[in-house]
XYZ file of C-alpha atoms in Angstrom:
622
model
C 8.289 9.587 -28.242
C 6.294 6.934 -29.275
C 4.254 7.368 -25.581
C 4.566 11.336 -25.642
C 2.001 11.360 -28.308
C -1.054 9.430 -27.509
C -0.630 11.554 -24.231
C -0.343 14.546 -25.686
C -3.648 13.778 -27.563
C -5.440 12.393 -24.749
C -4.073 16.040 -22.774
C -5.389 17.712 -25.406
C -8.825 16.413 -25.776
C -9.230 16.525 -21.625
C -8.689 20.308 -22.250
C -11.165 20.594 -24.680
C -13.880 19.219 -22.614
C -12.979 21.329 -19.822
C -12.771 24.517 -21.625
C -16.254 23.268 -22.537
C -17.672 23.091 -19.209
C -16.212 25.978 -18.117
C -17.761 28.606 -21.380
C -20.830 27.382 -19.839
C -22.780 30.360 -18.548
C -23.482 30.652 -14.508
C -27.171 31.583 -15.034
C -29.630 29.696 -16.364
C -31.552 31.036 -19.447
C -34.257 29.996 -21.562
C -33.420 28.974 -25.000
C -35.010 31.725 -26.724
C -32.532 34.635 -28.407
C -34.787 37.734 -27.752
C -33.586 40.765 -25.427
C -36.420 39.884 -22.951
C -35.315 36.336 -22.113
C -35.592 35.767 -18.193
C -32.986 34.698 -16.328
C -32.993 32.690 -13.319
C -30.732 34.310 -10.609
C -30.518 31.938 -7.373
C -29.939 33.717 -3.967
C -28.209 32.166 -0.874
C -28.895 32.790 2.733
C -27.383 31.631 5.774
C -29.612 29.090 7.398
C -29.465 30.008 10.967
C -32.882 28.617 11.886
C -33.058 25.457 9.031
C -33.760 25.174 5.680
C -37.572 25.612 6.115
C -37.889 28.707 8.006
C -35.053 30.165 5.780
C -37.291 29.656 2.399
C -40.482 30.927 4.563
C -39.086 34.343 5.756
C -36.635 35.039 2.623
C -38.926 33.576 -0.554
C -41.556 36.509 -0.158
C -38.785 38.513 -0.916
C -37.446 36.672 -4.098
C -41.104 36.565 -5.972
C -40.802 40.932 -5.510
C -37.844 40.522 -6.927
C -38.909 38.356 -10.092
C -42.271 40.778 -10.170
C -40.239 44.350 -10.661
C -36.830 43.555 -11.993
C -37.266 42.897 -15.875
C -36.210 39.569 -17.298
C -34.946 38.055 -14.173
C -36.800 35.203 -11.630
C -34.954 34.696 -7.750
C -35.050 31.208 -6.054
C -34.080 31.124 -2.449
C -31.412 28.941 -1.597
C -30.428 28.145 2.316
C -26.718 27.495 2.975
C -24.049 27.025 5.569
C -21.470 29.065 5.134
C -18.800 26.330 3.349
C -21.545 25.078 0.847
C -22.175 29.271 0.104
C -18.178 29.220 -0.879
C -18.409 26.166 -2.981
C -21.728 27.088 -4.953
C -20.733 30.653 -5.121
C -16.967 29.615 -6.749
C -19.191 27.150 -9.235
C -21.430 29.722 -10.087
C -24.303 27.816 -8.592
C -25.762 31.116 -6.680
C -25.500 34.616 -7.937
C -26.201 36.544 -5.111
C -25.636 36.238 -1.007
C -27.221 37.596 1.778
C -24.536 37.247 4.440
C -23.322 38.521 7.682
C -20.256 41.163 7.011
C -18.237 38.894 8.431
C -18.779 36.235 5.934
C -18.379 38.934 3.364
C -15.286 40.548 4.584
C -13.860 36.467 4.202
C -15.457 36.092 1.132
C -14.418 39.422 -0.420
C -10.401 38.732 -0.655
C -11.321 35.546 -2.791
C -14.481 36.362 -4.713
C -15.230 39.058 -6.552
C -18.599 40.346 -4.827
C -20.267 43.547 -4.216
C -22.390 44.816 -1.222
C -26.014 46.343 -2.573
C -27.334 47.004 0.710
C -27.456 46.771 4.410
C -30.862 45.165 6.279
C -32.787 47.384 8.845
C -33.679 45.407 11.801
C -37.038 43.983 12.502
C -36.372 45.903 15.753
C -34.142 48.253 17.739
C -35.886 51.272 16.147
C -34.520 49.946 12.946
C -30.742 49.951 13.241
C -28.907 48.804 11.178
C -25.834 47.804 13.814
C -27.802 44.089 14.982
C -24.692 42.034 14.910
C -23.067 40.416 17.590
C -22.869 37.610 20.531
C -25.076 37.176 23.858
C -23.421 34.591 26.456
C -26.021 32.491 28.053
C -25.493 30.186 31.004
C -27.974 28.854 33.166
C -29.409 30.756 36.040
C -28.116 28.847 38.772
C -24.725 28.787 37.367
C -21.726 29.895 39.352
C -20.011 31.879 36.337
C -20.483 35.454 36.640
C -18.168 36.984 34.086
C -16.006 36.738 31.427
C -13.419 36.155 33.508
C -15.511 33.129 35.612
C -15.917 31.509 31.580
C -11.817 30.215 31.181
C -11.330 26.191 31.428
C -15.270 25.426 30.756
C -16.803 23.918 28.068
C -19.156 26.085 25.435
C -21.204 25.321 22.166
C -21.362 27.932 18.945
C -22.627 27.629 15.522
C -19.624 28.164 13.602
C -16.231 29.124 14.038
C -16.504 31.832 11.070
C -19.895 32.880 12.449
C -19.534 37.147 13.367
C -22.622 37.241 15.300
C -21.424 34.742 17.514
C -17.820 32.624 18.037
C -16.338 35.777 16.086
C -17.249 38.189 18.219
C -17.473 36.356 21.210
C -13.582 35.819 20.819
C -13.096 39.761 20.262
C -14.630 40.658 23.670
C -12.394 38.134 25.450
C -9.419 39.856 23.533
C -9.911 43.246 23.710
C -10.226 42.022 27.810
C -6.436 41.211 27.655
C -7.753 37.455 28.119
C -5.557 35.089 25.959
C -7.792 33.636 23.640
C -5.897 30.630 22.641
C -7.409 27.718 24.966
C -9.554 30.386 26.609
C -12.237 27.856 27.051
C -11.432 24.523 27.794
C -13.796 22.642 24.847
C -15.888 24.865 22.090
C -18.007 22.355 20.167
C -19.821 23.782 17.244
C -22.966 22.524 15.983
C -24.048 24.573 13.023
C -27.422 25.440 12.595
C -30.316 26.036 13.612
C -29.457 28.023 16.624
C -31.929 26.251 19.206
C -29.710 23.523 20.126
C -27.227 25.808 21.401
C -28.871 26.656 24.351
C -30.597 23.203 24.974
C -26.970 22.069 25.002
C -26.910 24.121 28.557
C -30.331 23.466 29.790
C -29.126 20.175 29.384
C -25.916 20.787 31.431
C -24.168 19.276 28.328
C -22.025 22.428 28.063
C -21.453 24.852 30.470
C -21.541 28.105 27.946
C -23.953 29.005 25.265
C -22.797 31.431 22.388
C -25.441 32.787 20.464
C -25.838 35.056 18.074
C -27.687 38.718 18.961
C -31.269 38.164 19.519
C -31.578 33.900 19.477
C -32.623 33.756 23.538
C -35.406 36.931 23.247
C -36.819 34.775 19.571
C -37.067 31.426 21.642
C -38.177 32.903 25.010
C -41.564 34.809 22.564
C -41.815 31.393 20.869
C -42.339 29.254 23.906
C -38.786 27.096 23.592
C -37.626 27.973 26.842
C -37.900 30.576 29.704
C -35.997 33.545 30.720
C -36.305 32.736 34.421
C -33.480 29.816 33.825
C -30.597 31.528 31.928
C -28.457 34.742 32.439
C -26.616 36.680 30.325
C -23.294 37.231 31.077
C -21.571 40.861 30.598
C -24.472 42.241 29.506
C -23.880 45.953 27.535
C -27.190 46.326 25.921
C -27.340 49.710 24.066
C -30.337 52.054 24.848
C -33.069 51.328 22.813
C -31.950 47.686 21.650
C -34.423 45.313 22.525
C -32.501 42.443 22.510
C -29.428 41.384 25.424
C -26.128 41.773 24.175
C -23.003 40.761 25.720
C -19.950 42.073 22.639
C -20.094 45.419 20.393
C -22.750 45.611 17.492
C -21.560 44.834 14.406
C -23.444 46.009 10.729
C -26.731 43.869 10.004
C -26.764 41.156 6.893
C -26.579 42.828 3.573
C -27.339 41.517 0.299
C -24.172 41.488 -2.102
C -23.965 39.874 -5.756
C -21.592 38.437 -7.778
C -19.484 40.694 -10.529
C -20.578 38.201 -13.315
C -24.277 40.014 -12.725
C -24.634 42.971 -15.604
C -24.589 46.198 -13.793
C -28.152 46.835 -14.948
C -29.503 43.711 -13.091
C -27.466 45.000 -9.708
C -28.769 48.259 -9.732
C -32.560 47.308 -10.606
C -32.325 45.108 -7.514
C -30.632 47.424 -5.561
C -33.937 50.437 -5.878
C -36.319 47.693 -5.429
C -34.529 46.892 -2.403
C -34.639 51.014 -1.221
C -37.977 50.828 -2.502
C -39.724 48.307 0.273
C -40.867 50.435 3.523
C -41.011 49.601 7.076
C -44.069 48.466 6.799
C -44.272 46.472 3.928
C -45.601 43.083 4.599
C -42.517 41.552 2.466
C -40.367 43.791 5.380
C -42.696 41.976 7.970
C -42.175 38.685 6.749
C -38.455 38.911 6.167
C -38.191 40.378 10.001
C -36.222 43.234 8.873
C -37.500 47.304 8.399
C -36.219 47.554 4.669
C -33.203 48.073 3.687
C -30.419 50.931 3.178
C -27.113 51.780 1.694
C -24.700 49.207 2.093
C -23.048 50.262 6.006
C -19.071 50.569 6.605
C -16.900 47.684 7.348
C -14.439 49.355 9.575
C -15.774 47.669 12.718
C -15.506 44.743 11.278
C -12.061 44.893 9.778
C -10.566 46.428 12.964
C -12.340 43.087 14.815
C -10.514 40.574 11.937
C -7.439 42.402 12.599
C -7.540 42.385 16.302
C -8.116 38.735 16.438
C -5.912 37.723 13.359
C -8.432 36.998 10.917
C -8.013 38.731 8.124
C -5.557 36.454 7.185
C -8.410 33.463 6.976
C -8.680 31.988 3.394
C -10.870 29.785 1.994
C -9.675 26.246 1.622
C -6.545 26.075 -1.364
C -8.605 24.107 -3.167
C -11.356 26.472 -4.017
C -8.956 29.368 -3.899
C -7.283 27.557 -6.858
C -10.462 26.942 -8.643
C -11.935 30.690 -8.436
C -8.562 31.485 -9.698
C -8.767 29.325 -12.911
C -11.994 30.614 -13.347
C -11.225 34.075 -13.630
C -8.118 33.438 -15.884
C -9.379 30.614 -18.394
C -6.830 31.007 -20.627
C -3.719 31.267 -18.471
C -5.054 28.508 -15.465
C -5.888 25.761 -18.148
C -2.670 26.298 -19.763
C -0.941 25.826 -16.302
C -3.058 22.634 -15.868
C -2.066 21.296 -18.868
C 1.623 21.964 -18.612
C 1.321 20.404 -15.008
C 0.055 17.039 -16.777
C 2.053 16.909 -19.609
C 4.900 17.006 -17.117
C 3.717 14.654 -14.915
C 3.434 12.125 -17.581
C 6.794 13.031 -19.300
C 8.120 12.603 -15.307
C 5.985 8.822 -15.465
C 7.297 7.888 -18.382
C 10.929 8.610 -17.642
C 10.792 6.878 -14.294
C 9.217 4.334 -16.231
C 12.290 3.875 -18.697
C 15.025 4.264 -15.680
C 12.960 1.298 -13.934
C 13.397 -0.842 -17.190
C 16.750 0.184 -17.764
C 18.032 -0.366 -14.220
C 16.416 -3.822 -14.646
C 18.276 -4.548 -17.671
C 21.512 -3.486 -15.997
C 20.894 -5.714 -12.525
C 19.428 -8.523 -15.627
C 23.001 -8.163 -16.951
C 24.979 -7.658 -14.161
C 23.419 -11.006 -12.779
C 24.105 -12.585 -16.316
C 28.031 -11.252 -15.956
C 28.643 -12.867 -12.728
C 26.578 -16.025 -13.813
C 29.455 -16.300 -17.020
C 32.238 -15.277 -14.609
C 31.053 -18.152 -12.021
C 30.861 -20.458 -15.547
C 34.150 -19.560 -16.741
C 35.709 -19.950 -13.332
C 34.182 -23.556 -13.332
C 35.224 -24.501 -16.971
C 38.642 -23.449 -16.304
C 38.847 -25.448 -12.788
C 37.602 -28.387 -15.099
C 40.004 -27.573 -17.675
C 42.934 -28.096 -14.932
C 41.332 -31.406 -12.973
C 41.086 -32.978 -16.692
C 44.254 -32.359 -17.255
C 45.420 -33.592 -13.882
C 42.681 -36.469 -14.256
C 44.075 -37.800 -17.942
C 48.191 -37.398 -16.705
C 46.624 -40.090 -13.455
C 44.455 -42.306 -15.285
C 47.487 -42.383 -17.748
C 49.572 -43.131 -14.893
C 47.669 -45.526 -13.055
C 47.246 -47.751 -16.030
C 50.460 -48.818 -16.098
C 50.449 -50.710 -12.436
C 47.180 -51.845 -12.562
C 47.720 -53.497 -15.582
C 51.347 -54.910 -13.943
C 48.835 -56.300 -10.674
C 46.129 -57.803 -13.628
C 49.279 -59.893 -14.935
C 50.981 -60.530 -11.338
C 47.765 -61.804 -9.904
C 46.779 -63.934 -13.707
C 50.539 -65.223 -13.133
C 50.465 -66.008 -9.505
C 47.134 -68.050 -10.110
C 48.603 -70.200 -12.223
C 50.861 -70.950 -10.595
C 48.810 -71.741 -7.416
C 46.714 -74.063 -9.892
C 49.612 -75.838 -11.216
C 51.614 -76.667 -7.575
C 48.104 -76.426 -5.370
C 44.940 -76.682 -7.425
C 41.993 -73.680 -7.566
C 40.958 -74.988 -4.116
C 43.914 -73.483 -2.040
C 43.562 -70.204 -0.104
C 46.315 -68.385 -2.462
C 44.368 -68.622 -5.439
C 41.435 -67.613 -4.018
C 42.959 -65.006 -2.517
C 44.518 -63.915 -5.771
C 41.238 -64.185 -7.967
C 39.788 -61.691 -5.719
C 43.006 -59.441 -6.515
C 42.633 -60.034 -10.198
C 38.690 -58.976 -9.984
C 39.683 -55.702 -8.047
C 42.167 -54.742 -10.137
C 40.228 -55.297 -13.246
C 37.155 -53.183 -11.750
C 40.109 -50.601 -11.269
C 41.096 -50.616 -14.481
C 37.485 -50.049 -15.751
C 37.411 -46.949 -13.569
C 40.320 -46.014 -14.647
C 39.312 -46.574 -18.098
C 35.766 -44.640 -17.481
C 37.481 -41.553 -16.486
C 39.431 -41.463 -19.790
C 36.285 -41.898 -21.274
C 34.639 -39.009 -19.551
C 37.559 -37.105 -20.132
C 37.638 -37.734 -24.016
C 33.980 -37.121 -24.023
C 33.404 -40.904 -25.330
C 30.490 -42.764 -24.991
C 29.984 -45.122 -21.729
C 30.022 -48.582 -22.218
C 25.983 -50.056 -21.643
C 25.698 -52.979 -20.265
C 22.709 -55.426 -18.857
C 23.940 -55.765 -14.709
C 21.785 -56.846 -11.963
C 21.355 -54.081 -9.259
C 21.378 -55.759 -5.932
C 24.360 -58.242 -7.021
C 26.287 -54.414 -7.130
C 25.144 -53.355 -3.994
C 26.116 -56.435 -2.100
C 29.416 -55.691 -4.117
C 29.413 -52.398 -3.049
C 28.922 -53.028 0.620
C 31.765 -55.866 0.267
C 34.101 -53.441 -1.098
C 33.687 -50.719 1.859
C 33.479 -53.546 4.539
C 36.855 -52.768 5.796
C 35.255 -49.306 6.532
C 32.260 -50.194 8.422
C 33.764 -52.239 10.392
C 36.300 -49.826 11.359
C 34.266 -46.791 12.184
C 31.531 -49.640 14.049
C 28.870 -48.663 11.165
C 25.893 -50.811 11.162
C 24.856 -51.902 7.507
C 21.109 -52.694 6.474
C 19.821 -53.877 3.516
C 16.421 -54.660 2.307
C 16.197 -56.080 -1.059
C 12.197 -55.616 -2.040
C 12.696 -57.060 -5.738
C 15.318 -59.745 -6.782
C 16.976 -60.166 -10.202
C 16.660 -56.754 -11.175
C 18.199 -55.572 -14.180
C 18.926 -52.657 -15.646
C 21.031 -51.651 -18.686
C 23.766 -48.899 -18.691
C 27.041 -48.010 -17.308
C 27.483 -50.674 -14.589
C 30.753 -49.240 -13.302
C 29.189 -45.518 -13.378
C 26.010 -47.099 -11.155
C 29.175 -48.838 -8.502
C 30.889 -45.565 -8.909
C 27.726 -43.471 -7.489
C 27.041 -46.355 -4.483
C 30.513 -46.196 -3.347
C 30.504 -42.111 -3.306
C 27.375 -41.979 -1.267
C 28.323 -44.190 1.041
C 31.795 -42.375 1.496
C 29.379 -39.489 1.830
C 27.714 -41.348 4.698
C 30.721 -42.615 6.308
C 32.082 -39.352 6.587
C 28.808 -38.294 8.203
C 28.724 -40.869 10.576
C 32.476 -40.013 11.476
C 32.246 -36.565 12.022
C 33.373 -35.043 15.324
C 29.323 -33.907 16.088
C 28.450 -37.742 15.200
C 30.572 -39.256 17.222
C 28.906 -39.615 20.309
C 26.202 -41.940 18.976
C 25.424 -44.568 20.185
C 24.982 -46.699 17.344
C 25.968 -45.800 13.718
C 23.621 -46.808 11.572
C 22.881 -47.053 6.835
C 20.253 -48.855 5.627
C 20.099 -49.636 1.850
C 16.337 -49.842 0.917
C 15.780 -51.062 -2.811
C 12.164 -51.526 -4.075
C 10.190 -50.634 -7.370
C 7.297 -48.058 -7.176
C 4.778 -47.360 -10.033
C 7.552 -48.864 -12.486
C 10.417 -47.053 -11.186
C 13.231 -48.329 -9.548
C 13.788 -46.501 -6.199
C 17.013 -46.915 -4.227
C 17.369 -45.546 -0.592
C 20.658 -44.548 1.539
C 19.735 -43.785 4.905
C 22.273 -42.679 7.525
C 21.508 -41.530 11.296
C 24.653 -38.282 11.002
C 24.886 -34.751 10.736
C 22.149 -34.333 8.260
C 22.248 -31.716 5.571
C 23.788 -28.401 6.248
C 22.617 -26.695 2.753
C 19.783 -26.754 -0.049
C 19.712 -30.206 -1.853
C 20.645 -28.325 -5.348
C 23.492 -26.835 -3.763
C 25.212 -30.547 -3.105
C 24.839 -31.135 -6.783
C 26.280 -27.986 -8.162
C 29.800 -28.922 -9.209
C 32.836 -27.966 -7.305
C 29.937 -26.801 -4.094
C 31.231 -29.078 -1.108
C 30.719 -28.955 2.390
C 34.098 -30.991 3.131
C 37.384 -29.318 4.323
C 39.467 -31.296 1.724
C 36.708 -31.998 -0.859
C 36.565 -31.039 -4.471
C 32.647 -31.066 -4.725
C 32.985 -33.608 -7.756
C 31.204 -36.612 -6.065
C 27.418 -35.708 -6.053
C 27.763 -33.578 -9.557
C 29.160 -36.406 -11.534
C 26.981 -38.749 -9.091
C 24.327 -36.663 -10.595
C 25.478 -37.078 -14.674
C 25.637 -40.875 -13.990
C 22.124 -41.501 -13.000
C 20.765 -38.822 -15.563
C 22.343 -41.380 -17.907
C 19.783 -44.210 -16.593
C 17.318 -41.813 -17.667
C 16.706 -41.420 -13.792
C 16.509 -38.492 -10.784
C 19.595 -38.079 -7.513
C 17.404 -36.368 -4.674
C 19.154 -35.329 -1.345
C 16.933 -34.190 1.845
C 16.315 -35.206 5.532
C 15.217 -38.099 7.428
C 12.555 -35.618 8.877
C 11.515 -35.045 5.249
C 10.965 -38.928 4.421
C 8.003 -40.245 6.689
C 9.963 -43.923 5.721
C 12.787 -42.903 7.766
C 13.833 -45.057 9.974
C 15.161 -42.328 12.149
C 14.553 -38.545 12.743
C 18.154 -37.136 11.969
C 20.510 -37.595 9.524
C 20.170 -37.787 5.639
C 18.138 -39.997 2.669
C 19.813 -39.611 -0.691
C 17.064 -40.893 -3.605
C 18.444 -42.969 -6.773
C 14.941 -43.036 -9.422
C 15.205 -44.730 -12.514
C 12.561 -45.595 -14.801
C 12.263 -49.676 -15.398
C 10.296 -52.478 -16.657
C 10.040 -55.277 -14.000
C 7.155 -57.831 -14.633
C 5.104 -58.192 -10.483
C 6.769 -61.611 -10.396
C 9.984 -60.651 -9.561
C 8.402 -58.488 -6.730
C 9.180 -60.173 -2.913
C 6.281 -60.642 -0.106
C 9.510 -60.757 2.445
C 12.437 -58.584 2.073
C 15.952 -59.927 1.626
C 17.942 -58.723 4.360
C 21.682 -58.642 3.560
C-alpha cells in the first residue's frame, strides 16, 4: 500500500494535465472576449502537384473566405492524405477539401460533413471528374487491360480514388483477380509528374494517374502526347480529358462538426455564391461549386473492391475516440495504468518473495549439509577417542619394551651395537606415536595444541625418512631443495609432520594410481624457500593431477578416494591456519615453477621472520 499511493498521486496528476490539454479549444482565437473575435479556421488540401502550387491555386480562395464570412480568417494547408488524418484527429485543420474517396474513409471515423461538390475547370463543368487514365509508352506492346497482369506500375497512393482506387475497380468489375494483378505497384506520393517520368524512363512499365494529369503536362510542356497511349480508353462525350475507369464525383469541401453551424453555412453560400467566371473560380481551376453530389458510386466501388472495411490506423482511431468521450476515455486510461502498476508491483513482490524462498531453501539445505557433517563428526570422535584410548595402551607397552631392551643392550653390549641403535629408533617412533596419539585427544577434547620452537627442514628430512619404505617401493623419486637452513618456526610441530606425511600419502597415491602407472619415472620434489617474509613450502608430483576445484579438496568429508574419509586436507587445512598460514591446491600447468606440465603443487604459506643470513646462494639437495 505503501507504493499504491505515490502512484495513485502521480496517476492522478498525469490526468490532470491531460484533461488540460485536451479542454484546449481546436481553433485559434484572439484573446479578446467580444462576439466579433476572429477565428482562425485552417483548411487542408490534398497536394497532388506539391506544396507550392497547392497554396497558389487554393489561397485565392481562403482570403474570399476571410473577406465575407464574419469573424473567421482561412489559411491553406497542403497535405497527404495520412498527415490530413492525423491533423484533422488533433484538431490541427478544421476543414478538408478531399476526393470522396478520402471522405467516404474518413467519414466512418471522423465526424465531418460535405458543404459542397467542385465544378470542373472543364468538361462543360461536371461535376463527375474523378477517376484513373492508364498511360504506357507508345511503343509499348501492352494493349489492354488484360496485356497489364505480371508488369510493374507506379501510383500516388494506395487510398488515392482518382487513381490506384479506381484503377483496381476496372480490373475487378473485368472478372480480373486483383490480388497480384500486377506484378510490382510502387507508389510515390505526390506530385503526380513523376509518375509518368517513371515510364518515359522505362523504370516501370505502367503509369496510373489520376483523370486529367497527362492532358495538364502535355499543355505545360513536360512531355508529349506522341510517346504515350492510353490504355482502355472510355472517354465520355464532351470530357476533355482521356479516361480509362468510370467518373467518380469531383473534390468537395467538407468541415469538421466542432465548426458552429453558423460558420458552415456562411461558407457554404459564399461557396454557391462564386460564378464560372470568377477569377477566384479561374485560379482554383474549377467552375464554382454546387450542392454536395451523391456517394453511391463511390460506395458501390468500396464495396466491390472490399474497402469499406479500411480504417484508419488503431492508433488514431483510439485517439478520435477519447476525444469525443473525455470523460469516459480518460477514465479508461487511467484505470488501464493504475492496473498496470498494481500488476508491476505485484510481480514485483512475487520476484522478492520467490527470492526469499530459493534464499531459504538454499539456507535449509546449507543446515541440512551442516548437520549431516556435525553428526558424521559426532560419530568419527567418538570412534577417534575409543582408538586413541586404545592405542595408548601398546604404545606406551613398546615406549617401555624398547627403554628396557636398551638397557639392556648398554649393559651386555655398550650404545655402539646395532640392537640399541636399532631400538632407539623404536623408542623415537613410538614416542612420535604417542604424541599423535595424544594430539588427536587433544583435538577431540577441544584442548589447546602444544607450541613449540622446531626447525622445518630437520621435519621434512624426518618426514621423507619416515615414508622411505614407500618410495622405494612404488620406485618414487624424492627431491628436495632446501633454499634457507635453520629455519624455525613455533607451533604444533607434530600437527606441521602430521600435514607433510598426509600430502605425501596424497602424492603417493597419485603416483600409484592405475592412469599413473605407466610413467616412466615417478617423480616429488620438496621445494622450501622464503618469499617476501613468508615461508613457502612446495610438493610437486608428476600424477593424475586434480580432478575437482581446489576448495572442494578442503571441504571436510569431500574426497576423491574410493576408501577415503575426506579428513586429510580439511584438518591439513586447520593445522596450517594455526601457523597463521594459507594450504593452496592447483596444477603444475598453473605454477610456471613446475618442474613438469602434469600432475599437482600443493602450497604450505606461513608468515615468518628469518634475518637474509640464513638465506642459501646454493640449494641443499637432500
Amino acid at each position: 500500500m505503501r507504493l499504491v499511493i505515490p502512484l495513485l498521486l502521480i496517476l492522478l496528476t498525469s490526468l490532470t494535465l491531460l484533461s488540460t490539454v485536451v479542454a484546449k479549444p481546436t481553433l485559434n482565437q484572439t484573446t479578446t472576449a467580444q462576439d466579433n473575435d476572429v477565428v482562425h479556421y485552417r483548411v487542408a488540401v490534398l497536394a497532388n502537384y506539391g506544396v507550392a502550387k497547392s497554396i497558389a491555386r487554393w489561397q485565392p480562395l481562403m482570403d474570399y473566405l476571410t473577406a465575407i464570412v464574419p469573424s473567421a480568417s482561412f489559411e491553406v494547408v497542403p497535405l497527404d492524405f495520412t498527415n490530413m488524418n492525423q491533423q484533422l484527429i488533433n484538431g490541427q485543420v478544421q476543414f478538408v477539401v478531399t476526393n470522396p474517396g478520402h471522405y467516404f474513409n474518413m467519414s466512418g471515423d471522423f465526424p465531418i460533413s460535405w458543404l459542397a461538390t467542385m465544378k470542373s475547370d472543364k468538361h462543360g463543368g461536371n461535376t463527375f471528374a474523378i477517376g484513373a487514365t492508364i498511360i504506357v509508352r507508345q511503343d509499348s506492346p501492352l494493349k489492354s487491360i488484360e496485356d497489364l497482369a505480371g508488369h510493374t506500375a507506379v501510383a500516388s497512393d494506395p487510398n488515392a480514388l482518382g487513381g490506384y482506387q479506381a484503377a483496381m475497380g476496372l480490373i475487378q468489375s473485368m472478372n480480373y483477380p486483383t490480388d497480384n494483378f500486377f506484378d510490382k505497384v510502387t507508389f510515390l506520393g505526390f506530385p503526380l509528374e513523376p509518375l509518368i517520368y517513371q515510364v518515359r524512363d522505362n523504370t516501370a512499365d505502367i503509369a496510373i494517374t489520376p483523370f486529367c494529369t497527362f492532358e495538364q503536362m502535355v499543355e505545360q510542356g513536360y512531355i508529349k502526347a506522341e510517346n504515350y497511349r492510353v490504355i482502355n480508353d472510355i472517354t465520355p462525350d464532351g470530357y476533355d480529358c482521356a479516361v480509362s475507369t468510370p467518373l467518380y464525383p469531383n473534390w468537395s469541401f467538407a468541415s469538421s462538426d466542432d465548426v458552429p453551424l453558423k460558420v458552415r453555412t456562411n461558407i457554404t453560400r459564399a461557396l454557391f455564391a462564386i460564378s464560372e467566371s470568377d477569377p477566384i473560380s479561374v485560379i482554383s481551376q474549377n467552375r464554382g461549386w454546387a450542392a454536395p453530389i451523391s456517394q453511391f458510386q463511390v460506395m458501390k466501388l468500396y464495396k466491390a473492391l472490399d474497402l469499406h472495411l479500411e480504417k484508419e490506423p488503431l492508433y488514431l482511431q483510439i485517439w478520435q475516440w477519447i476525444k469525443l468521450n473525455q470523460k469516459w476515455g480518460f477514465g479508461f486510461i487511467g484505470l488501464f495504468m493504475l492496473a498496470t502498476m498494481y500488476h508491476v508491483w505485484l510481480e514485483y513482490r512475487f520476484m522478492k518473495k520467490s527470492e526469499n524462498l530459493l534464499a531459504t531453501e538454499r539456507q535449509l539445505k546449507t543446515k541440512a549439509l551442516q548437520l549431516e557433517r556435525l553428526q558424521s563428526a559426532a560419530i568419527l570422535g567418538e570412534i577417534g577417542a575409543g582408538l586413541a584410548h586404545e592405542l595408548n595402551q601398546p604404545i606406551a607397552a613398546i615406549t617401555q619394551y624398547s627403554e628396557g631392551g636398551m638397557l639392556e643392550q648398554a649393559k651386555h653390549y655398550g650404545e655402539d651395537s646395532v640392537q640399541y641403535k636399532l631400538l632407539g629408533k623404536i623408542l623415537r617412533q613410538s614416542n612420535r606415536a604417542g604424541e599423535i596419539v595424544h594430539r588427536i585427544r587433544t583435538l577431540l577434547q577441544r584442548k589447546d595444541t602444544q607450541s613449540t620452537d622446531f626447525d622445518v627442514c630437520e621435519q621434512i628430512s624426518l618426514c621423507i625418512e619416515l615414508l622411505a619404505h614407500e618410495f622405494e617401493t612404488h620406485k618414487i623419486e624424492v627431491t628436495s631443495k632446501l633454499h634457507c637452513s635453520e629455519l624455525m618456526l613455533k607451533g604444533d610441530k607434530v600437527g606441521f609432520c602430521q600435514v607433510l606425511i598426509n600430502i605425501l600419502k596424497n602424492a603417493i597415491d597419485a603416483l600409484t594410481d592405475t592412469s599413473s602407472a605407466q610413467l616412466s619415472a615417478k617423480q616429488i620434489l620438496i621445494d622450501l624457500r622464503v618469499v617476501n617474509g613468508h615461508l613457502q613450502l612446495k610438493i610437486y608430483d608428476n600424477g593424475i593431477g586434480l580432478s575437482c576445484a581446489n576448495e572442494d579438496y578442503k571441504t571436510t568429508f569431500f574426497t576423491t578416494k574410493q576408501n577415503g574419509l575426506g579428513l586429510g586436507l580439511a584438518i591439513c587445512k586447520d593445522v596450517i591456519m594455526q601457523f597463521g598460514g594459507d594450504l593452496d591446491l592447483s596444477t603444475c600447468a598453473e605454477d610456471p615453477d613446475a618442474p613438469t606440465v602434469s600432475g599437482c603443487r600443493v602450497l604450505i604459506d606461513i608468515p615468518v621472520n628469518i634475518p637474509e643470513k640464513s638465506y642459501l646462494s646454493d640449494p641443499k639437495f637432500i
